[in-house]
CSV table of C-alpha atoms and ligand atoms in Angstrom, one decimal:
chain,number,residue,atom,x,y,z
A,103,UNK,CA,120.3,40.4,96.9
A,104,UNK,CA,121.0,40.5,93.3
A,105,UNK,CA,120.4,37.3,90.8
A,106,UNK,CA,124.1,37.4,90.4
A,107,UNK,CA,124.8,36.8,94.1
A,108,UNK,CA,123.2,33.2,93.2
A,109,UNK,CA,126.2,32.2,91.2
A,110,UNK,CA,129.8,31.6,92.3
A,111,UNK,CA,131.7,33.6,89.7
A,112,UNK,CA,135.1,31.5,88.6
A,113,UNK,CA,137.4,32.4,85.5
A,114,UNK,CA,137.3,35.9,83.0
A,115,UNK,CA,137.1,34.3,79.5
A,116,UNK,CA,136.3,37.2,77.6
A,117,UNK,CA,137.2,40.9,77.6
A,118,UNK,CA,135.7,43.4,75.5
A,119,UNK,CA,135.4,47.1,75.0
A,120,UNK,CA,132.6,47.2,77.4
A,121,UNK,CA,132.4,44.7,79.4
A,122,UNK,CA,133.7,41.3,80.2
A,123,UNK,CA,132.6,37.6,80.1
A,124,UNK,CA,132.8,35.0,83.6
A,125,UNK,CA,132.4,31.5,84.1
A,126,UNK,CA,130.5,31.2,86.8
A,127,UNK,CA,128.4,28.2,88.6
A,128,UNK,CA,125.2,28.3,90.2
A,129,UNK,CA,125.4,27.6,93.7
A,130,UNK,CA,122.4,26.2,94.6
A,131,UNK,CA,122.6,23.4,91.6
A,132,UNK,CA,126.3,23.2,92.1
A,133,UNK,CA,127.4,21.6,88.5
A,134,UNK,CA,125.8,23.5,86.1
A,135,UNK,CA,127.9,26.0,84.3
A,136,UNK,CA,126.8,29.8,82.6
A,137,UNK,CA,128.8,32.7,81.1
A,138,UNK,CA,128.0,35.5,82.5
A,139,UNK,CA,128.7,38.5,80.2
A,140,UNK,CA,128.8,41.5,81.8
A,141,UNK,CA,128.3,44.8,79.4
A,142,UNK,CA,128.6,48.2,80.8
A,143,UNK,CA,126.1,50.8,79.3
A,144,UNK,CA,126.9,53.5,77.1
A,145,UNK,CA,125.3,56.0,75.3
A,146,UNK,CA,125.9,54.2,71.5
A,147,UNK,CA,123.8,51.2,72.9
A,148,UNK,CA,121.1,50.4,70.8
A,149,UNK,CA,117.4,49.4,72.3
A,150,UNK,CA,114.8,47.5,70.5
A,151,UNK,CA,111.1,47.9,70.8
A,152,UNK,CA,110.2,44.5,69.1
A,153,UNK,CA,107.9,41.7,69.2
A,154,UNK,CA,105.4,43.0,71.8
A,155,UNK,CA,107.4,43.8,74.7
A,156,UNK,CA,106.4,46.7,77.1
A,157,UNK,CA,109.6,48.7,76.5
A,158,UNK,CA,112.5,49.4,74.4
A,159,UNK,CA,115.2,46.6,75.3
A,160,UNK,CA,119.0,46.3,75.1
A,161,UNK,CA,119.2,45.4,71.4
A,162,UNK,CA,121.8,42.1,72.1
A,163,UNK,CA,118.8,41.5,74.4
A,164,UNK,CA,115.8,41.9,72.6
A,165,UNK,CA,117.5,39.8,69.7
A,166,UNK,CA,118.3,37.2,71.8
A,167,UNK,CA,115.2,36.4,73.3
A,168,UNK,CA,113.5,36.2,69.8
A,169,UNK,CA,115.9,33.6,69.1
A,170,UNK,CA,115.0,31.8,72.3
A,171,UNK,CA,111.5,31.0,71.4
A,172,UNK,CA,110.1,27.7,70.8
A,173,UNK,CA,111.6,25.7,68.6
A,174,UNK,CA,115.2,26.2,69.5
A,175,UNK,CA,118.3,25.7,67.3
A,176,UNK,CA,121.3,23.8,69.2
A,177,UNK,CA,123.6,25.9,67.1
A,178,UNK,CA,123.1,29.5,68.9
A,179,UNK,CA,123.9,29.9,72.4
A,180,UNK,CA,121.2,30.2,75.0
A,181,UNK,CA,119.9,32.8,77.1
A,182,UNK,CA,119.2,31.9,80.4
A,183,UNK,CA,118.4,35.4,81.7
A,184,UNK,CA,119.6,38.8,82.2
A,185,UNK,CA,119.9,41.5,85.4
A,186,UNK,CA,119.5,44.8,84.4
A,187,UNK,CA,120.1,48.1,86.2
A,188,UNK,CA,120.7,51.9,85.0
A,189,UNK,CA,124.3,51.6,85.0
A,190,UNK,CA,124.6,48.0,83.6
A,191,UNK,CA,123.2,44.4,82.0
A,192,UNK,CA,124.4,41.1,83.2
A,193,UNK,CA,123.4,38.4,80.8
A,194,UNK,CA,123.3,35.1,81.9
A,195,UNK,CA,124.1,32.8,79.3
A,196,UNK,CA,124.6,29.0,78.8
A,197,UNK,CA,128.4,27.5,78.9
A,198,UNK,CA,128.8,24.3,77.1
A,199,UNK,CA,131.0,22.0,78.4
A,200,UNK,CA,134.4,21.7,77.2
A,201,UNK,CA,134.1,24.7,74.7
A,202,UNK,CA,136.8,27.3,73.1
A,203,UNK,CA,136.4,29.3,70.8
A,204,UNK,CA,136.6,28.2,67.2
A,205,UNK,CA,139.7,30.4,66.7
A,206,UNK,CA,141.3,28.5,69.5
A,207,UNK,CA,140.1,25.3,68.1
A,208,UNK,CA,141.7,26.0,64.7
A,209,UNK,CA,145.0,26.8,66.4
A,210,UNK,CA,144.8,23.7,68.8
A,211,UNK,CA,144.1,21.1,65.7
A,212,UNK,CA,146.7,19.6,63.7
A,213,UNK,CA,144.8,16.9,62.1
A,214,UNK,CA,142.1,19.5,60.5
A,215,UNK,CA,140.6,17.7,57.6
A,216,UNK,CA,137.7,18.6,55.3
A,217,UNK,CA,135.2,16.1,57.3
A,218,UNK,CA,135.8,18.1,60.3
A,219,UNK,CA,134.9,21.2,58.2
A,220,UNK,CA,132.1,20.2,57.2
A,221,UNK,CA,131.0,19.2,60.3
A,222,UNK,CA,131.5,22.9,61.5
A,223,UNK,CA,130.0,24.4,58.6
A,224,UNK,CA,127.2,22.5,58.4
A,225,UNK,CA,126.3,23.6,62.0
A,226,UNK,CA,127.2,27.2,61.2
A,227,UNK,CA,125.1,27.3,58.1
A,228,UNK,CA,122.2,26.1,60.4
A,229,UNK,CA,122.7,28.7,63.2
A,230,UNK,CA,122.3,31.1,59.8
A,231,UNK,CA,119.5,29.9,58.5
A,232,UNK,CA,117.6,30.0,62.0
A,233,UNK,CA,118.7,33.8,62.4
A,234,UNK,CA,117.1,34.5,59.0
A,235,UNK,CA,113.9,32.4,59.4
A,236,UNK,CA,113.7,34.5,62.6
A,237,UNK,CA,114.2,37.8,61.2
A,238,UNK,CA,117.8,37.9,62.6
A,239,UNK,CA,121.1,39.6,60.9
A,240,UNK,CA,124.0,38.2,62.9
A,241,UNK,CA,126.4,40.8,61.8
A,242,UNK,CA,129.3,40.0,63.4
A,243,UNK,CA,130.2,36.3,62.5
A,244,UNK,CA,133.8,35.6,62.8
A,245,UNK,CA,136.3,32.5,64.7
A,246,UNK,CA,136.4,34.1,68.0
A,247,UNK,CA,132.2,34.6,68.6
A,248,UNK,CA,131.6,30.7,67.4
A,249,UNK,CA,132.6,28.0,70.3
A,250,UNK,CA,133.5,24.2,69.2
A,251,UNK,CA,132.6,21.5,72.1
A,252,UNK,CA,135.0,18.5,71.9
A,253,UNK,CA,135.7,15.9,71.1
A,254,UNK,CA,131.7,16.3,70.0
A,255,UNK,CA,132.5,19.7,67.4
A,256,UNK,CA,128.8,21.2,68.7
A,257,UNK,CA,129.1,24.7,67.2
A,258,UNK,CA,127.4,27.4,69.1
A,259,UNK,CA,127.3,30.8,67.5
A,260,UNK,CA,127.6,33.6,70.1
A,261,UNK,CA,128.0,37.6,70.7
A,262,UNK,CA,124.6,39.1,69.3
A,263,UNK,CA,125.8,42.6,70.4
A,264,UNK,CA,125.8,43.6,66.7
A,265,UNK,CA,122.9,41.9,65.5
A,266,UNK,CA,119.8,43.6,64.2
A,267,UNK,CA,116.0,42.5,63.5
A,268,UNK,CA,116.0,42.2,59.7
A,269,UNK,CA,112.8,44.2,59.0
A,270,UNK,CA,114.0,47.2,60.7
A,271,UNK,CA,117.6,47.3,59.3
A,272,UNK,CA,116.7,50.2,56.4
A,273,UNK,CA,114.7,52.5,58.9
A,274,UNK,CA,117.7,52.8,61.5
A,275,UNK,CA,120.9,55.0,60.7
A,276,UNK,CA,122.1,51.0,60.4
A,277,UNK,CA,126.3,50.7,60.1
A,278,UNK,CA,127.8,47.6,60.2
A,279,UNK,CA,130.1,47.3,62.9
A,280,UNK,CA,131.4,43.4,62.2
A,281,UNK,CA,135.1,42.3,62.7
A,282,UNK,CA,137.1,44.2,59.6
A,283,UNK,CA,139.2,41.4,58.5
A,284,UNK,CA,135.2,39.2,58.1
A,285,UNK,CA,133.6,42.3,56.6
A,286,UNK,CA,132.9,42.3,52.9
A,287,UNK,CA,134.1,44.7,50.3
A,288,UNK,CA,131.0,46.5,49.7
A,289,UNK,CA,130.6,47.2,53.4
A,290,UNK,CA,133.8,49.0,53.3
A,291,UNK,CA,133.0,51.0,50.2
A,292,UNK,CA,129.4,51.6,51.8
A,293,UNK,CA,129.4,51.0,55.6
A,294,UNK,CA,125.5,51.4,55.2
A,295,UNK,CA,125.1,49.7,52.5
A,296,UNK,CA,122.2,46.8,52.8
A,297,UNK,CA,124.5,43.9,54.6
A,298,UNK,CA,122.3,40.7,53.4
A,299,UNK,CA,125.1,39.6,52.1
A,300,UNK,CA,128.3,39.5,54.6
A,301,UNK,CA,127.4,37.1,56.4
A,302,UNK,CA,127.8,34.8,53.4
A,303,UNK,CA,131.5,36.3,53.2
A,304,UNK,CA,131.9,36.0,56.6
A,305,UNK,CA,130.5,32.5,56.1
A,306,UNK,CA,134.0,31.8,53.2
A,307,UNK,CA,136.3,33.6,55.6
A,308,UNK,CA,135.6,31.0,58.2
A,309,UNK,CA,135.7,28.1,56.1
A,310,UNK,CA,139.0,29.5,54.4
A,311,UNK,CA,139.8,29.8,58.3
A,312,UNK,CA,139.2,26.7,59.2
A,313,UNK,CA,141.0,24.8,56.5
A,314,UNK,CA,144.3,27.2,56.1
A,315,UNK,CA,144.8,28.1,59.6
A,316,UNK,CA,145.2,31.5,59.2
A,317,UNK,CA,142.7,34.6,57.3
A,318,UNK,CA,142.7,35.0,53.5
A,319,UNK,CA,142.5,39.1,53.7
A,320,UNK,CA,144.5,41.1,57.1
A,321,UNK,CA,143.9,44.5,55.5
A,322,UNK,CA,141.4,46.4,53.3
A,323,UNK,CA,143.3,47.1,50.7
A,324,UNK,CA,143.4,42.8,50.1
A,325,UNK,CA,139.2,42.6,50.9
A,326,UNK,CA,138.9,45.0,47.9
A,327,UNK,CA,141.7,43.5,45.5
A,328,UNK,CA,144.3,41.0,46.7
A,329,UNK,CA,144.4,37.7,45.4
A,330,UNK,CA,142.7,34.5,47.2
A,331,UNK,CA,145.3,32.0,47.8
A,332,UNK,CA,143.6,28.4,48.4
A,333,UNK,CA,145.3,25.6,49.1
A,334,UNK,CA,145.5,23.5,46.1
A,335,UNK,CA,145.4,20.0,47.8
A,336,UNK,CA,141.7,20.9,49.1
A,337,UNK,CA,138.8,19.0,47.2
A,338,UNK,CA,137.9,21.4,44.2
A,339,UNK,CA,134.5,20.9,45.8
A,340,UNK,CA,135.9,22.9,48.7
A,341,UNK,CA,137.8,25.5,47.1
A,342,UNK,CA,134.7,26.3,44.6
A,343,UNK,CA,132.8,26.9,47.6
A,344,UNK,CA,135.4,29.5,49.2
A,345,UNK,CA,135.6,31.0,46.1
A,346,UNK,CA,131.9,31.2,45.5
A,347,UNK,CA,131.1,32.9,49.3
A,348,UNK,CA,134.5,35.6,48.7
A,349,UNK,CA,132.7,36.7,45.2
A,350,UNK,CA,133.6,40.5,45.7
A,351,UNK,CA,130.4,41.4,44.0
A,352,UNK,CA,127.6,41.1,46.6
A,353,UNK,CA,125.0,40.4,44.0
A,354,UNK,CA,127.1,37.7,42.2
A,355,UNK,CA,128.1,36.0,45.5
A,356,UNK,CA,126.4,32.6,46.1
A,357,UNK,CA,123.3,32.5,48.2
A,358,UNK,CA,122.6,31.2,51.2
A,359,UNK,CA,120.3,28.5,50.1
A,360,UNK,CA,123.3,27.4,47.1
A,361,UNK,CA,125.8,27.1,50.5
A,362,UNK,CA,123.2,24.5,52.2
A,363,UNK,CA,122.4,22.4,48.6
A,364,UNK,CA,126.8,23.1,47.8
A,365,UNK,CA,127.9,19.3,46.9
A,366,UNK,CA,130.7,20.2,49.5
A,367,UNK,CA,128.3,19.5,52.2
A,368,UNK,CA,127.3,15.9,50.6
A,369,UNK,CA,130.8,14.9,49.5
A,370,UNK,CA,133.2,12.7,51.8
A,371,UNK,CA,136.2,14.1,50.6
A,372,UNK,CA,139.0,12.0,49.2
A,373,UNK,CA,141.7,13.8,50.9
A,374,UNK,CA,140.1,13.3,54.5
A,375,UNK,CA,142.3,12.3,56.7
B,627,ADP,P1,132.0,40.9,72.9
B,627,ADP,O1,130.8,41.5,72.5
B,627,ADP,O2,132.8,41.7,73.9
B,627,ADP,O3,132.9,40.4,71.7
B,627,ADP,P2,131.3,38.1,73.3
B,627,ADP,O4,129.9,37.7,73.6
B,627,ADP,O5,131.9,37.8,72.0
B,627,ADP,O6,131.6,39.6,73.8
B,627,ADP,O7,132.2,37.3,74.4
B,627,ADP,C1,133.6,37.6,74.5
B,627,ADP,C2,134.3,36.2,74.6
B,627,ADP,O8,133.9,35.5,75.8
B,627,ADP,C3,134.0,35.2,73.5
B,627,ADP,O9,134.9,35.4,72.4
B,627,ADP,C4,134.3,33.9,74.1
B,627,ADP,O10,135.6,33.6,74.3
B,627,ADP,C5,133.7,34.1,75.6
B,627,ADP,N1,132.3,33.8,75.7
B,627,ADP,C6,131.3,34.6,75.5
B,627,ADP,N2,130.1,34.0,75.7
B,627,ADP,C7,130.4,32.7,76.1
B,627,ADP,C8,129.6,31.5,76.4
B,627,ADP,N3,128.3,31.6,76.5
B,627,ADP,N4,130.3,30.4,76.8
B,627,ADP,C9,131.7,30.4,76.7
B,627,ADP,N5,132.4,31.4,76.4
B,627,ADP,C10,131.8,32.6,76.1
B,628,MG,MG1,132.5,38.9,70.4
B,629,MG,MG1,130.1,41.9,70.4
């Protein structure tokens, strides 16, 4: 029998274009919960022949299990294992306990305060930073492939399926494929233009997210030009980091070592509720 037969499959949580995602609980140690995330193979999937192993893998594999090795961040979900076949991948991944999604989370929380924020942030930048030490481009960073445990607020970025090993990204026909309302201008302009930088914008879309409840950009034509409305009641320590990540100019937008050393993340805001 297949690995999957070992687990009791519960709920759908997630459906995507190729595949959907299950909560599902092993059956021989009863409590402990995985997501299993099914992906149907197609002929666009991407395989990786990185770090040593004996054959071209799945790429949202292959990423992963870089990311797996000793030490481990907290901040990016965990790969248990996968199933493979011809036809299809099955990976088993872990399911923290009392998670949504961060979109959810947003929507859920009416007492959203800067402190919160930063709590998420700070978790976020971390998952970052261990993607880059790694080698790692996330690529797709936006609300709905980050969970939020409560009442703890563990982040756990998810959804590597359009990540890419970072010292291969100028030798493949590379295109960035991220959510379009998270994607930065000069991706649109250039989809193969070198993304280093989106997932700083990403990065100020989520905190803009996060702190207005809603996106600052729903179409292209506000990415490239509209105006950013922040609320004025945030700390100006707040709104000067949302300002600095949504620079439209990639080479002018704030780095990712200025986000971790921005006095946003020392400051106990005034306004906090
Ligand atoms: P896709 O590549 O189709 O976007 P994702 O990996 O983002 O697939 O998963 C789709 C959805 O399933 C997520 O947005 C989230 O709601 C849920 N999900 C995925 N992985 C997990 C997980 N490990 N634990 C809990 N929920 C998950
Ligand atoms: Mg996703
Ligand atoms: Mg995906």
């Amino acid at each position: 029998g297949s690995v999957v037969a070992d687990f009791e499959v519960k709920d759908m949580i997630g459906k995507g274009g190729f595949g959907q995602v299950y909560v599902a609980s092993h059956v021989s140690s009863e409590k402990e919960k995985v997501a299993l995330k099914y992906i149907i193979k197609h002929r666009q999937d991407r395989y990786l022949n990185i770090d040593g192993h004996s054959r071209p893998m799945l790429a949202e594999v292959a990423i992963m299990l870089r990311l797996m090795k000793a030490p481990q961040c907290p901040n990016i979900i965990r790969l248990h294992d996968w199933i493979e076949n011809e036809s299809d991948c099955t990976l088993i991944l872990e399911y923290p306990e009392s998670c949504q999604t961060l979109d959810r989370y947003i929507t859920d929380t009416l007492d959203m305060n800067e402190n919160k924020a930063r709590r998420l942030m700070r978790q976020l930048v971390q998952a970052v930073r261990f993607c880059v030490e790694r080698g790692v481009f996330h690529g797709d960073i936006h609300a709905r492939n980050i969970l939020v445990t409560t009442p703890r607020l563990e982040l756990k970025l998810i959804d590597f399926g359009c990540a890419w090993p970072v010292t291969r990204m100028p030798f493949y026909s590379w295109k960035y494929q991220g959510a379009r309302c998270y994607t930065p201008p000069e991706i649109l302009r250039h989809p193969k233009f070198f993304p280093s930088m989106a997932n700083i914008w990403a990065i100020g879309i989520v905190l803009y997210e996060i702190m207005h409840g809603r996106l600052p950009f729903y179409d292209r034509q506000s990415i490239m030009v509209g105006d950013l409305h922040l609320n004025p009641t945030l700390s100006s320590a707040c709104q000067d980091l949302i300002s600095k990540c949504l620079i439209r100019n990639p080479v002018r937008r704030i780095l990712l070592h200025q986000v971790e050393e921005h006095q946003w993340f020392n400051a106990t805001s005034p306004n906090a509720v």
